[in-house]
Coordinates of C-alpha atoms in Angstrom, one line a residue:
X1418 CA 8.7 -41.2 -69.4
X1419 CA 12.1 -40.5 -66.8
X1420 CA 14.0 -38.6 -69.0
X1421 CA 17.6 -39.2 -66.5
X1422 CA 18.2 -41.5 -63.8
X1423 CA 19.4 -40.3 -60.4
X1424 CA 22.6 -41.3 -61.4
X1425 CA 22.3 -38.8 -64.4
X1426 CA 21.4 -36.5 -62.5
X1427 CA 23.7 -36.5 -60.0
X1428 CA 26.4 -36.8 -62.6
X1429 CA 25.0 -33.1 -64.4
X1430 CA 25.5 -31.1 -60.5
X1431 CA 29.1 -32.6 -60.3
X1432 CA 32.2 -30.5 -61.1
X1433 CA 31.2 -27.1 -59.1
X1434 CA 32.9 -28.2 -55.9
X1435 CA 31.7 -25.0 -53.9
X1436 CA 28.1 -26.2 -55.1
X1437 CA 26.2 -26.7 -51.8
X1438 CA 23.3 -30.1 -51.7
X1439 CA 22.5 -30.3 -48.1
X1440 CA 23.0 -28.2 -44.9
X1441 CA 22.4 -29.6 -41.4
X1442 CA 20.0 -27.0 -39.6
X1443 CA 21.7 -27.9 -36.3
X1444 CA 25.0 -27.3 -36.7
X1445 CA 25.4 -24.9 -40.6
X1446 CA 27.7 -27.8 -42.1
X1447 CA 27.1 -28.3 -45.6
X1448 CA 28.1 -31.0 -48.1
X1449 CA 28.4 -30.3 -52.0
X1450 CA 26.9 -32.7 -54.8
X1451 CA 30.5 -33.5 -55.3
X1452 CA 30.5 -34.7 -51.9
X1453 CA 27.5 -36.6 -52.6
X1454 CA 29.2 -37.7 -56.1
X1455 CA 31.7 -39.4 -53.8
X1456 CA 29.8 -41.9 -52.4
X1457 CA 28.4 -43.8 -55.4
X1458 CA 32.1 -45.6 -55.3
X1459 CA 31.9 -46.8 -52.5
X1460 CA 28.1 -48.6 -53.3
X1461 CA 29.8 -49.5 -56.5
X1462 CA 32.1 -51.6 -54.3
X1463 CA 29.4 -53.7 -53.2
X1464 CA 30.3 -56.7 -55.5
X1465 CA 28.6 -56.4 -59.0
X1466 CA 27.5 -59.7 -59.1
X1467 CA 25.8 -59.1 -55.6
X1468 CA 24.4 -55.7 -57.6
X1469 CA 23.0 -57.4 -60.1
X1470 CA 20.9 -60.3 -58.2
X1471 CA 19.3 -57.3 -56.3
X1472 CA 21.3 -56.3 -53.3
X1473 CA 18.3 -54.7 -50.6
X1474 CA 20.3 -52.9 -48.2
X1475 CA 18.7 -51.0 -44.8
X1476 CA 20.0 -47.2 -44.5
X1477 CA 19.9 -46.7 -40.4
X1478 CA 21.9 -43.3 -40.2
X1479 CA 21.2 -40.7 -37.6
X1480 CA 23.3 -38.1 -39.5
X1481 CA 21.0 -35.9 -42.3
X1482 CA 23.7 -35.2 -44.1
X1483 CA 25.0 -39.0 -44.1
X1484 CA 21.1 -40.3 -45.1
X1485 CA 20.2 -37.9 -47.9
X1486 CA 24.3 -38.3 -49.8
X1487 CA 24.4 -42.5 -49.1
X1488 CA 20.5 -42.5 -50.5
X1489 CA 21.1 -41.0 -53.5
X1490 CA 24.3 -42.7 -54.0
X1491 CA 22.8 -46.2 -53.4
X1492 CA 19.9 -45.3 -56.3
X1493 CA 22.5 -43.9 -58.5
X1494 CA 24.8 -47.1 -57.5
X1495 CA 21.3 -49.1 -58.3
X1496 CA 21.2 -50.6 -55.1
X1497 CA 17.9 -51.5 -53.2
X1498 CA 17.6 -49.4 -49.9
X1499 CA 14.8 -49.6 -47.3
X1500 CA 15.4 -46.7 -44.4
X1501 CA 14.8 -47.1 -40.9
X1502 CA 14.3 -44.9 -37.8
X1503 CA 17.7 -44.4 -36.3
X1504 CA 15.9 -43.9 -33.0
X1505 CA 14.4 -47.5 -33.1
X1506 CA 15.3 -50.1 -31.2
X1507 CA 17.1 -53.0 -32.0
X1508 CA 14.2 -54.9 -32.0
X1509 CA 12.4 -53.2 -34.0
X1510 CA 14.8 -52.5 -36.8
X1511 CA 15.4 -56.6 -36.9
X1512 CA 11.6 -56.7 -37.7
X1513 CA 11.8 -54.5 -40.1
X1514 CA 14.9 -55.5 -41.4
X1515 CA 13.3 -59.2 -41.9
X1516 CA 10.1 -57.9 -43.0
X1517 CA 11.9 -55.8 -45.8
X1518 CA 14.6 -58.7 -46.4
X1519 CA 17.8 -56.7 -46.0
X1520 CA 20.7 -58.4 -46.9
X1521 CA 22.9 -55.6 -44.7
X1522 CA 22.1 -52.2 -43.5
X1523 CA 24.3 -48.9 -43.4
X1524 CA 24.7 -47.2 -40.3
X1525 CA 26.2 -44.5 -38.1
X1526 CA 25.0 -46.4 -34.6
X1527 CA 28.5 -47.3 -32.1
X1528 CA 25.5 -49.5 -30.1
X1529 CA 26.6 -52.4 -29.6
X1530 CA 23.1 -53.5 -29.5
X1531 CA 21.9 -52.6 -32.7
X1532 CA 25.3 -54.0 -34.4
X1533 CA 24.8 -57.6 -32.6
X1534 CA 21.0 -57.8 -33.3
X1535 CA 21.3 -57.1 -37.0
X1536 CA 24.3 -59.2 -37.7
X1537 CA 22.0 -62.0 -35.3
X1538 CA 18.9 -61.4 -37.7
X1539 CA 21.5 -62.2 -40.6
X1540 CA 21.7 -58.9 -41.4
X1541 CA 25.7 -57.4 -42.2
X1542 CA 26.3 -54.5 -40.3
X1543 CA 28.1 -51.8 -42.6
X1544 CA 30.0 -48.8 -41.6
X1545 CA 29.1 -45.5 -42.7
X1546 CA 32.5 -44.3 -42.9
X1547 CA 34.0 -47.7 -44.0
X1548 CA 36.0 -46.9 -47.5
X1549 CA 34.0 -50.2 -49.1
X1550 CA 32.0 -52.4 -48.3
X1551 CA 31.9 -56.3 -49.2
X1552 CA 28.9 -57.9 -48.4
X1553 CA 28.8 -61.9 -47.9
X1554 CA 28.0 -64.2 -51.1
X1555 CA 24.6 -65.3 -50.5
X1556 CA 21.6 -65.9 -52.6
X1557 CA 20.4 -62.2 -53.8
X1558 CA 16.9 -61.4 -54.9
X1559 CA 15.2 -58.7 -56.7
X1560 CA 17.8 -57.9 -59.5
X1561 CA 17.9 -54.3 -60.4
X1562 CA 19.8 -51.8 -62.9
X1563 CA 19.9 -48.0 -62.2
X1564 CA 17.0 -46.0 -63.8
X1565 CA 14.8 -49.5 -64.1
X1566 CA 12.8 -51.4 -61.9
X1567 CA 11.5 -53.6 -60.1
X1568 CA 12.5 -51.4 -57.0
X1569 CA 14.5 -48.7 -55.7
X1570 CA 13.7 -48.0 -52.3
X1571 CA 11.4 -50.4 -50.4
X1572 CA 9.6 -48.4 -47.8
X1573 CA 6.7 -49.6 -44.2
X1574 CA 3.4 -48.0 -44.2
X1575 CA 3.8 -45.9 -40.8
X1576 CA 0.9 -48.3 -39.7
X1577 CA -1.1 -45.4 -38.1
X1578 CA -4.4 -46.8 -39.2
X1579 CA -3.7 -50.8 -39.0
X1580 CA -1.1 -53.4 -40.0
X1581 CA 1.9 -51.8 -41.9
X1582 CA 2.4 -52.3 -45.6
X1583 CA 5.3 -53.4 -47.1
X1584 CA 5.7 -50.6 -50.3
X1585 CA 8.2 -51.1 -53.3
X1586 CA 8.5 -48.2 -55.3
X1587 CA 11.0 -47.9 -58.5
X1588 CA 13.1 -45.3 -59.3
X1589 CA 10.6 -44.2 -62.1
X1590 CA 8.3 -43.7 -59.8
X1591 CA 10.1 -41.6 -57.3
X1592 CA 11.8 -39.5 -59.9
X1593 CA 8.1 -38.8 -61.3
X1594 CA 7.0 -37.5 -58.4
X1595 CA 10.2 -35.5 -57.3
X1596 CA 9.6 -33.9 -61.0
X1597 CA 5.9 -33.0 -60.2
X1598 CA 6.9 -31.2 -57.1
X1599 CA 9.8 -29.2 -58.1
X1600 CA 7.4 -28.0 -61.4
X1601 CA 4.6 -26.9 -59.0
X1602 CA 6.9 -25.0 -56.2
X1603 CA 8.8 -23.8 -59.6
X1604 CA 12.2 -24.9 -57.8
X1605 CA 15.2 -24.1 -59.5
X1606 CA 19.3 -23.8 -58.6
X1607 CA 18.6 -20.8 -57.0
X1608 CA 16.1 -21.8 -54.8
X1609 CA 17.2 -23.6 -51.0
X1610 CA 14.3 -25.7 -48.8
X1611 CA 14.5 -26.4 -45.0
X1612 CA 12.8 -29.9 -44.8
X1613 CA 13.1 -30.8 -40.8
X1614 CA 11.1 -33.9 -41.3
X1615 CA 12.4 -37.4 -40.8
X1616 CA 14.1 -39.0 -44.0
X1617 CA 12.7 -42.2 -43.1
X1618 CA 9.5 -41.1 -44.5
X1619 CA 8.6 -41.0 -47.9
X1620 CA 8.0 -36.9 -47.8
X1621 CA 11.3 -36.2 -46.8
X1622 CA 13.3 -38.4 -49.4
X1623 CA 11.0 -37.6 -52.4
X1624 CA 9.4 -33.9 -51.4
X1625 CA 12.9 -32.8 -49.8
X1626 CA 16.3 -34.7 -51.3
X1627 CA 15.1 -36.3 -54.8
X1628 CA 12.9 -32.8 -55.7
X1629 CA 16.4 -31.1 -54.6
X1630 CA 18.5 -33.0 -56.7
X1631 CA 16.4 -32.8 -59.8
X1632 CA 16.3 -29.2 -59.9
X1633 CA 19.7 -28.4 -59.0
X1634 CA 18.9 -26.9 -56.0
X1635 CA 19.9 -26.8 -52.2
X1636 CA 18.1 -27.8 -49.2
X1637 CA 18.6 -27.6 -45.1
X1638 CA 17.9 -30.8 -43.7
X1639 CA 17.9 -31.9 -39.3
X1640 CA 18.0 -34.8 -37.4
X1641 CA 14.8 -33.2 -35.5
X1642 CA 12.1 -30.4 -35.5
X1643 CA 13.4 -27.4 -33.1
X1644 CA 10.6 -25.1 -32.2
X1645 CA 13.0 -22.6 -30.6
X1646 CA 15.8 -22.2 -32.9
X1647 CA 13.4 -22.7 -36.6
X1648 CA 13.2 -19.4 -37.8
X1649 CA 16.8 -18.7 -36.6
X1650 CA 18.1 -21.5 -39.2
X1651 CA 15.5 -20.1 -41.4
X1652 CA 17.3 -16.3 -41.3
X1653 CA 20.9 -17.6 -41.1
X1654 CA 20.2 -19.8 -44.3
X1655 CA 18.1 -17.9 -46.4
X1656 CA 15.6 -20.2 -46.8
X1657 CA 13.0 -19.4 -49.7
X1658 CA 10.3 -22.4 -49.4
X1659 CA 9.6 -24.8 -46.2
X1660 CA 8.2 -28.5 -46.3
X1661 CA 6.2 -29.3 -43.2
X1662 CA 3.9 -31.0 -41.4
X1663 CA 0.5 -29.7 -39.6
X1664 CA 2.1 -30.8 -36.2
X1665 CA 4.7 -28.5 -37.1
X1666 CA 2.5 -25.5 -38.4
X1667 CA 0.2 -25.9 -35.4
X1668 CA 3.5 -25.4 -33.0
X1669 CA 4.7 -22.6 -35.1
X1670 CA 1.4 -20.7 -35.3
X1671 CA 0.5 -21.7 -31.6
X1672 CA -0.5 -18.6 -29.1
X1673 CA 2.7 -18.6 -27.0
X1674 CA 5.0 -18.4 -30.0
X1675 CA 5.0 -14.4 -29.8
X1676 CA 4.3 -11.8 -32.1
X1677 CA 7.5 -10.4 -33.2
X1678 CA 8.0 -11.0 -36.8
X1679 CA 10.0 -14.2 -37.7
X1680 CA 13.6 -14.0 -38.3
X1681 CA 14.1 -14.6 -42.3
X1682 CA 10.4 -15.6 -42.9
X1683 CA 10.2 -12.3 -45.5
X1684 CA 12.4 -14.5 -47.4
X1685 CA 10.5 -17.6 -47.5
X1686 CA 8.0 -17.2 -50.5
X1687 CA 6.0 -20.5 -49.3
X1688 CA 5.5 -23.6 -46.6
X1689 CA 4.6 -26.7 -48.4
X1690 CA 2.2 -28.5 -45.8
X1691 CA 1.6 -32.8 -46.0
X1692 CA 1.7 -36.0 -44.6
X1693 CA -1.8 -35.1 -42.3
X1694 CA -5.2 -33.0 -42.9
X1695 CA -4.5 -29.5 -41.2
X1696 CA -6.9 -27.6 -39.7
X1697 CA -8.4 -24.3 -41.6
X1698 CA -8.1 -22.0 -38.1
X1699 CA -4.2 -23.3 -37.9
X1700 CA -3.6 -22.4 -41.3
X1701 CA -4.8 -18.8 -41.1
X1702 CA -3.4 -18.6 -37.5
X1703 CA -0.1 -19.6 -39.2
X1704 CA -0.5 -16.7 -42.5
X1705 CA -1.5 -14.6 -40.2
X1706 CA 1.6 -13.9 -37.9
X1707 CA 4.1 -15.1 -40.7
X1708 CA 2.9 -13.8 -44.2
X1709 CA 4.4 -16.9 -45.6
X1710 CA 1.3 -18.7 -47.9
X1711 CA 0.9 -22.4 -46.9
X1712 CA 0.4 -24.5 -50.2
X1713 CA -1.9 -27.5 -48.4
X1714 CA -1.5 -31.3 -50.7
X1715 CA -2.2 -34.5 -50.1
X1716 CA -0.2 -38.0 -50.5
X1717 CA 0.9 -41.2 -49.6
X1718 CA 3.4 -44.1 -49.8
X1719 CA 1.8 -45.8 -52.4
X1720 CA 2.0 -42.6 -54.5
X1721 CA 5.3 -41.9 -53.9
X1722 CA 4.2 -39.0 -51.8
X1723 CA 2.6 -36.3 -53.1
X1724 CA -1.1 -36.9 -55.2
X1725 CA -2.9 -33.6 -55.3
X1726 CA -1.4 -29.8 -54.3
X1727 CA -2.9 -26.2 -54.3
X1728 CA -1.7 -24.4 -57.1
X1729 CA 0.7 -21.8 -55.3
X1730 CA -0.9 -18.8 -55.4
X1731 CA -3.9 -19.9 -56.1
X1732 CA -5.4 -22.2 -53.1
X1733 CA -8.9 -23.1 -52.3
X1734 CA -9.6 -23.0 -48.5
X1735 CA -10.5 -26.6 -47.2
X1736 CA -9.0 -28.2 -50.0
X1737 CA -5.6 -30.3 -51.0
X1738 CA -5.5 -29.3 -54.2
X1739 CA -5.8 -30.3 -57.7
X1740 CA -3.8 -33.9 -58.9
X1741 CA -0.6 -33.3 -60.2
X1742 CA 0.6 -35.8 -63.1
X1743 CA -1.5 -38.4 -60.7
X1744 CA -5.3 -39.4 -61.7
X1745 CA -7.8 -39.2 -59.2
X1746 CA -11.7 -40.3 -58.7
X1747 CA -14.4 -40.3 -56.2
X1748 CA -16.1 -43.6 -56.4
X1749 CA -19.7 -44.9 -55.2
X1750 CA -19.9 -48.0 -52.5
X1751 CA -19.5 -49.9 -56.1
X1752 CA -16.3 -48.3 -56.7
X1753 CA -18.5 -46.2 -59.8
X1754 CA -17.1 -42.9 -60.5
X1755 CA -19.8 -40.1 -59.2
X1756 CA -19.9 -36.2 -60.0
X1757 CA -18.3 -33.2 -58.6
X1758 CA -19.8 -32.4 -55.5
X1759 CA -20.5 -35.9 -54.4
X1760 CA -18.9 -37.7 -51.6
X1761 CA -17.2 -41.5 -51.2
X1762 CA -14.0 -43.0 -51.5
X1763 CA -11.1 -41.8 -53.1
X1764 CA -9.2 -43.7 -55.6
X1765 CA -5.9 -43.0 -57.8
X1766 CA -3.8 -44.2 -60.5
X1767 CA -0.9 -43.1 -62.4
X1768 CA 2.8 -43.4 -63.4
X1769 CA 4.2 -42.9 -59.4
X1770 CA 1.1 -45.4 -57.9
X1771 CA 2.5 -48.7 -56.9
X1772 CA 1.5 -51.5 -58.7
X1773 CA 1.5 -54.0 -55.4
X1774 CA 2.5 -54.9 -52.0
X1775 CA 5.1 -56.9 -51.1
X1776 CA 4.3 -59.9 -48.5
X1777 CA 6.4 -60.4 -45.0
X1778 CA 9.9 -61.4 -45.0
X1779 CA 11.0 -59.4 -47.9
X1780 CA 9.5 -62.1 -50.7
X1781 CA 8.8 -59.8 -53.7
X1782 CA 5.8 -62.0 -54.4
X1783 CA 3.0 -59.5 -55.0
X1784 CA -0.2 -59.5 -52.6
X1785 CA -3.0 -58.4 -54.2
X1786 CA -4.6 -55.2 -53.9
X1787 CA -8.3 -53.9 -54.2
X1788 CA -7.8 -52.3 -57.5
X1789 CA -10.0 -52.3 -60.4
X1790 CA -9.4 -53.5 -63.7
X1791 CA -8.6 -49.6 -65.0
X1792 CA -5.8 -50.2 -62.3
X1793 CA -7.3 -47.6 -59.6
X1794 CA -6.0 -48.0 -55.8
X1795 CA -8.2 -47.0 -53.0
X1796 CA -6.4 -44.8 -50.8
X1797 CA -9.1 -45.3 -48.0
X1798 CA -9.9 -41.8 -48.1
X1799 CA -13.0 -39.8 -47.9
X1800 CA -13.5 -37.2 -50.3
X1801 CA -15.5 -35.6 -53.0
X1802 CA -14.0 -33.0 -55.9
X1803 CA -15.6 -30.1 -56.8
X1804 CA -16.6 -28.7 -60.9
X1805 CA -12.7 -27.8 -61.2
X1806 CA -11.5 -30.7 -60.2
X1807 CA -10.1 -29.5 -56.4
X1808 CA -9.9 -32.7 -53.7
X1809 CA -11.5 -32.0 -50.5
X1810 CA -11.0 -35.0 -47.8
X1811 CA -13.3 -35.0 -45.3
X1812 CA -12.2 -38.5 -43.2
X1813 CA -10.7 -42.1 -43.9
X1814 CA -13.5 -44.7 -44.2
X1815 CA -12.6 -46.7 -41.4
X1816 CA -12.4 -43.7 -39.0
X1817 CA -16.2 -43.2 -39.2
X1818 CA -18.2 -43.1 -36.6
X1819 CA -21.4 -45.3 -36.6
X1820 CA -23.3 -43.4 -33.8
X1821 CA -27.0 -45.1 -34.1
X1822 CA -27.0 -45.5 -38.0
X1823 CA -26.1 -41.8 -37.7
X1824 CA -22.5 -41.5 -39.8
X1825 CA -20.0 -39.0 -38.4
X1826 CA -17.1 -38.0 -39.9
X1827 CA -14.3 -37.5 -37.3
X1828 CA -12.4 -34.5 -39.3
X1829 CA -15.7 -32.3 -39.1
X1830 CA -15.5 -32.4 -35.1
X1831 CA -12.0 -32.0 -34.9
X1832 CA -12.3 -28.5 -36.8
X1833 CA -14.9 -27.0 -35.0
X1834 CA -12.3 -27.6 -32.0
X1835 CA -9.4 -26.5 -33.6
X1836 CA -11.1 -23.4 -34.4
X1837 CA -10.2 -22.7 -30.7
X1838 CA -6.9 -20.9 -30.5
X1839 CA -5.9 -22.6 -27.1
X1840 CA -6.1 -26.0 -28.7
X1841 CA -3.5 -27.4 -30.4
X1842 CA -4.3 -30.7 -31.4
X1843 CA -7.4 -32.4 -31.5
X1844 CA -8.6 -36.0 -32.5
X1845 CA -12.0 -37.9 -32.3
X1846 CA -12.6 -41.4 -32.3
X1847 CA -15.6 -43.6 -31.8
X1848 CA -16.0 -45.2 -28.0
X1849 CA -18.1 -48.5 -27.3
X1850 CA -21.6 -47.6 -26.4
X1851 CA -24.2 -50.7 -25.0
X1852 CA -26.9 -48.7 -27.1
X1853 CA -25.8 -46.7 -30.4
X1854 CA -23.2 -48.4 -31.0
X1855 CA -20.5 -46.0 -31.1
X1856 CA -20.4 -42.4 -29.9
X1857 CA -17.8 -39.9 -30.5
X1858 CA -15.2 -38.7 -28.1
X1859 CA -12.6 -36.2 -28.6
X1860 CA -9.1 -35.6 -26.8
X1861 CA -7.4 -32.6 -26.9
X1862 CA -4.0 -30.7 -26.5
X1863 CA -4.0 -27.3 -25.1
X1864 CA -1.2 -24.6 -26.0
X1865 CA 1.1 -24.0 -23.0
X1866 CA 0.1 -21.7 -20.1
X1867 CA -3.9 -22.6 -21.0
X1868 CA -5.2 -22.9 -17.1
X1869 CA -8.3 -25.2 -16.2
X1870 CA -9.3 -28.4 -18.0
X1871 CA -12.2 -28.9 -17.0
X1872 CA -13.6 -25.0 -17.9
X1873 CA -11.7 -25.3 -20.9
X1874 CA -13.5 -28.8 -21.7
X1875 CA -16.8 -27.1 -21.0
X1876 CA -16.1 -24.2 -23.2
X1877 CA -15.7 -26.6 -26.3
X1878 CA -18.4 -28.5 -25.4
X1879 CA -20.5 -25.3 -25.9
X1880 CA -19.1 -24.6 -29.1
X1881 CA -19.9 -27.8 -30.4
X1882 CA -23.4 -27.2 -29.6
X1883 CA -23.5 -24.3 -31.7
X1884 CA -21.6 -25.9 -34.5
X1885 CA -22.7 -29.3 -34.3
X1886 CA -25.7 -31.2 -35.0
X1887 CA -26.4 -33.4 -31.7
X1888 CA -25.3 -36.5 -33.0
X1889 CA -22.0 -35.5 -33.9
X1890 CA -21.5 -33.7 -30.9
X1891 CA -18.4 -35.6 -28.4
X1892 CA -20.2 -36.9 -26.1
X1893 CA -16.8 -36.8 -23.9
X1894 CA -14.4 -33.7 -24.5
X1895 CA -11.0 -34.7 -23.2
X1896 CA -7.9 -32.9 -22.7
X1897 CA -4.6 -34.4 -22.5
X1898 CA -1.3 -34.0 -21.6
X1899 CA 0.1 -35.9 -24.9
X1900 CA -1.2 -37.8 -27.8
X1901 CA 0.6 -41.0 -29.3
X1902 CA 2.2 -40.0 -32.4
X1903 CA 4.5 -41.1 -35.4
X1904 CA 8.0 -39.2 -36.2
X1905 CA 6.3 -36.8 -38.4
X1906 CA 3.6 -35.9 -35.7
X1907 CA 0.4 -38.0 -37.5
X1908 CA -1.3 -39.0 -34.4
X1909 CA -1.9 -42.8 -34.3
X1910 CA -5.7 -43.3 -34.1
X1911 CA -6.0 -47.0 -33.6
X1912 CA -4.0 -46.1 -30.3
X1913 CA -6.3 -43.6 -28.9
X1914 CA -8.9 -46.0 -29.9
X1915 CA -7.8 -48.2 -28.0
X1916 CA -7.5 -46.2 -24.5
X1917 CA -11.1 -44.7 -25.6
X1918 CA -12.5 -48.4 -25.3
X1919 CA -10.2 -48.9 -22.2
X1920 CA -10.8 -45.4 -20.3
X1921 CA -7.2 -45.9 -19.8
X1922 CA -7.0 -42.1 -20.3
X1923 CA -4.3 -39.3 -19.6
X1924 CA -6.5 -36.6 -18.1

């Protein structure tokens, strides 16, 4: 059961002015939680009447600072918020402004554009610095009180795999998980994060600014990942624990970062790593010239982040981790629950697991779900868990290859390849074939300076014939000069299956 609501929360860090929230990376500015206090006003101003028929409003703010306050200020304020990717285009935000029903949408943007397209899409255009805001009477949906549902923050599936989903999630559930991951990193007032991950994404707002808030402690947010000034901000912030991604980790631990020790890393006592699976020769590549221990987990949307974690300290190699305050199964074709040590899909429940999806055009009309009558969601994953309960992934179900009635699981391809220190980034995907159906193909990223394509193609090829049964083995090996890719570096597989089937490749 929540014990406070974010406004509750906020309300306990007030009254210590010189109490620092959030630090941009980029430029050292910092704003207090009084600062962030400050803003729950001015969503207060938003008519009450509006508030209390269920006001959705779109956060679209470049600023990190500006995102992470006005977020937690529009939960405490009990206002609906759905963010979007300041660096989308106008027509994009009006689709998923529509999608998500937005009744107005807070941003930082002087573009014309963007202004005229949401106020054409019926959508009010509200300035970020505006003193109050008074939205236009209209019929409001979705009423909602702080610290009670239906929905808090109303978020897209990044749509990496397929059609995006439409996600609510209530402010019990986020303030669950925000809990779970401040208890396993042990956060505390004393501790400060450096989260350079988008806060459109569910990672950043839960794993970074809500697990911030409900510890008391501080965190260093940036409008975007620098390679070249990281452990800089690290050092001149005295960072203690990082929450990253594995295209972040592999740019870090890549060969032409240098050996000199890193600025501040003695400092940083962790590097929480999410969002994608992360290769086993990255991660040690990555311990290796830092020290710092990467704690690998696993989550999604629907969870309200994070599912399973390694206990810090403790990790199993290969694995996500244990479930923390989140249920989790391995089920048959049948969706039975099998054994430790057996494979299939992976399914979860709990307190933070949405309960539906919302259809198109912001109706909060449930569409079903495949969920079972215990009220278990498939996540689509692939996975088995061993006697002590640790999660190993091995693949999404529909990323399997069918190669002649021959099942290959893309993941085990890709980390035979990433086991090459010259390759960055690696992903497999099934290609057409007249005969067998599908065959595997890989494309790859090299690190910078790597010479030759084609011997460097030839020289994985050879290692997947030692590590490889032949059917698994790509029966193409091609290197790239980039892969298409969401904000937080997930690489978009239906894409790349997509030029596989075309040969329209980047070679």
């Amino acid at each position: 059961m929540m014990t406070a609501s974010t406004g509750e929360l906020l309300a306990m860090r007030l009254g210590h002015p010189d109490r620092v929230a959030f630090v941009e990376g980029a430029t050292g500015l910092a704003l207090s939680w009084d600062g962030v206090g400050a803003l729950v006003e001015r969503w207060q101003s938003i008519p009450s009447t509006t508030r209390s028929g269920g006001c959705r409003v779109g956060l679209h703010l470049a600023d990190p600072l500006a995102m992470a306050a006005h977020y937690l200020a529009a939960l405490a304020a009990g206002v609906t918020v759905a963010p979007l990717n300041p660096a989308g285009t106008a027509g994009e935000l009006v689709v998923q402004g529509v999608a998500t029903g937005l009744s107005g949408a807070v941003t930082d943007s002087d573009d014309p554009e963007i202004r005229d397209a949401l106020a054409g899409a019926g959508i009010e255009p509200l300035s970020a610095d505006a003193p109050s805001w008074d939205l236009p009477a209209r019929s409001w949906r979705l009423a909602r009180r702080p610290g009670t549902g239906p929905a808090a923050l109303v978020m897209t599936s990044s749509g990496t795999t397929g059609a995006p989903k439409i996600i609510p999630l209530t402010e019990v559930q986020l303030l669950h998980t925000a809990r779970a991951v401040a208890g396993h990193l042990d956060l505390g007032p004393e501790e400060r994060g450096y989260s350079p991950l988008p806060l459109f994404h569910i990672n950043g707002l839960v794993v970074g600014v809500l697990a911030a808030l409900v510890a008391g402690s501080s965190l260093v947010v940036d409008r975007r990942f620098s390679r070249s000034s990281f452990w800089s901000v690290v050092e001149r912030e005295r960072v203690t624990w990082l929450n990253l991604v594995p295209a972040i980790i592999t740019l870090l631990a890549g060969a032409g970062a240098g050996d000199r020790p890193a600025p501040g890393a003695e400092r940083v006592r962790l590097a929480r790593s999410a969002s994608a699976p992360l290769a086993a020769a990255t991660r040690e590549r990555f311990e290796v010239r830092f020290g710092v221990p990467v704690v690998e987990t696993y989550g999604m949307t629907e969870a309200a982040s994070q599912i399973t974690a390694n206990p810090v300290g403790a990790p199993r190699p290969g694995s996500v981790g244990v479930p923390v305050d989140v249920d989790v199964r391995v089920v048959d074709g049948a969706r039975r629950a099998v054994g430790p040590g057996n494979t299939g899909g992976v399914e979860i429940r709990g307190t933070s697991v949405t309960t539906t999806y919302w259809a198109p055009g912001g109706s909060d009309a449930p569409v079903p779900r495949m969920a079972t009558a215990g009220g278990w969601l498939p996540t689509g994953d692939i996975g088995r868990l061993d006697a002590d309960g640790y999660l190993y992934l091995v693949g999404r179900a529909d990323d399997v290859i069918n190669r002649g009635g021959e099942k290959v699981q893309p993941r085990e391809i890709e980390e035979v390849l990433l086991a090459d220190a010259r390759v960055s980034a690696a992903v497999v995907v099934g290609r057409p074939h007249p005969t067998v159906g599908e065959e595997p193909v890989a494309y790859v990223l090299a690190d910078a300076g790597v010479a030759g394509r084609q011997r460097l193609a030839a020289e994985l090829a050879r290692r997947c014939e030692t590590a490889l049964s032949r059917f698994k083995r790509p029966a193409e090996i091609i290197v790239a000069d980039t892969l298409p890719a969401g904000p937080t570096g997930k690489v978009r597989r239906s894409e790349i299956r997509r030029m596989a089937a075309s040969a329209d490749v980047a070679s």
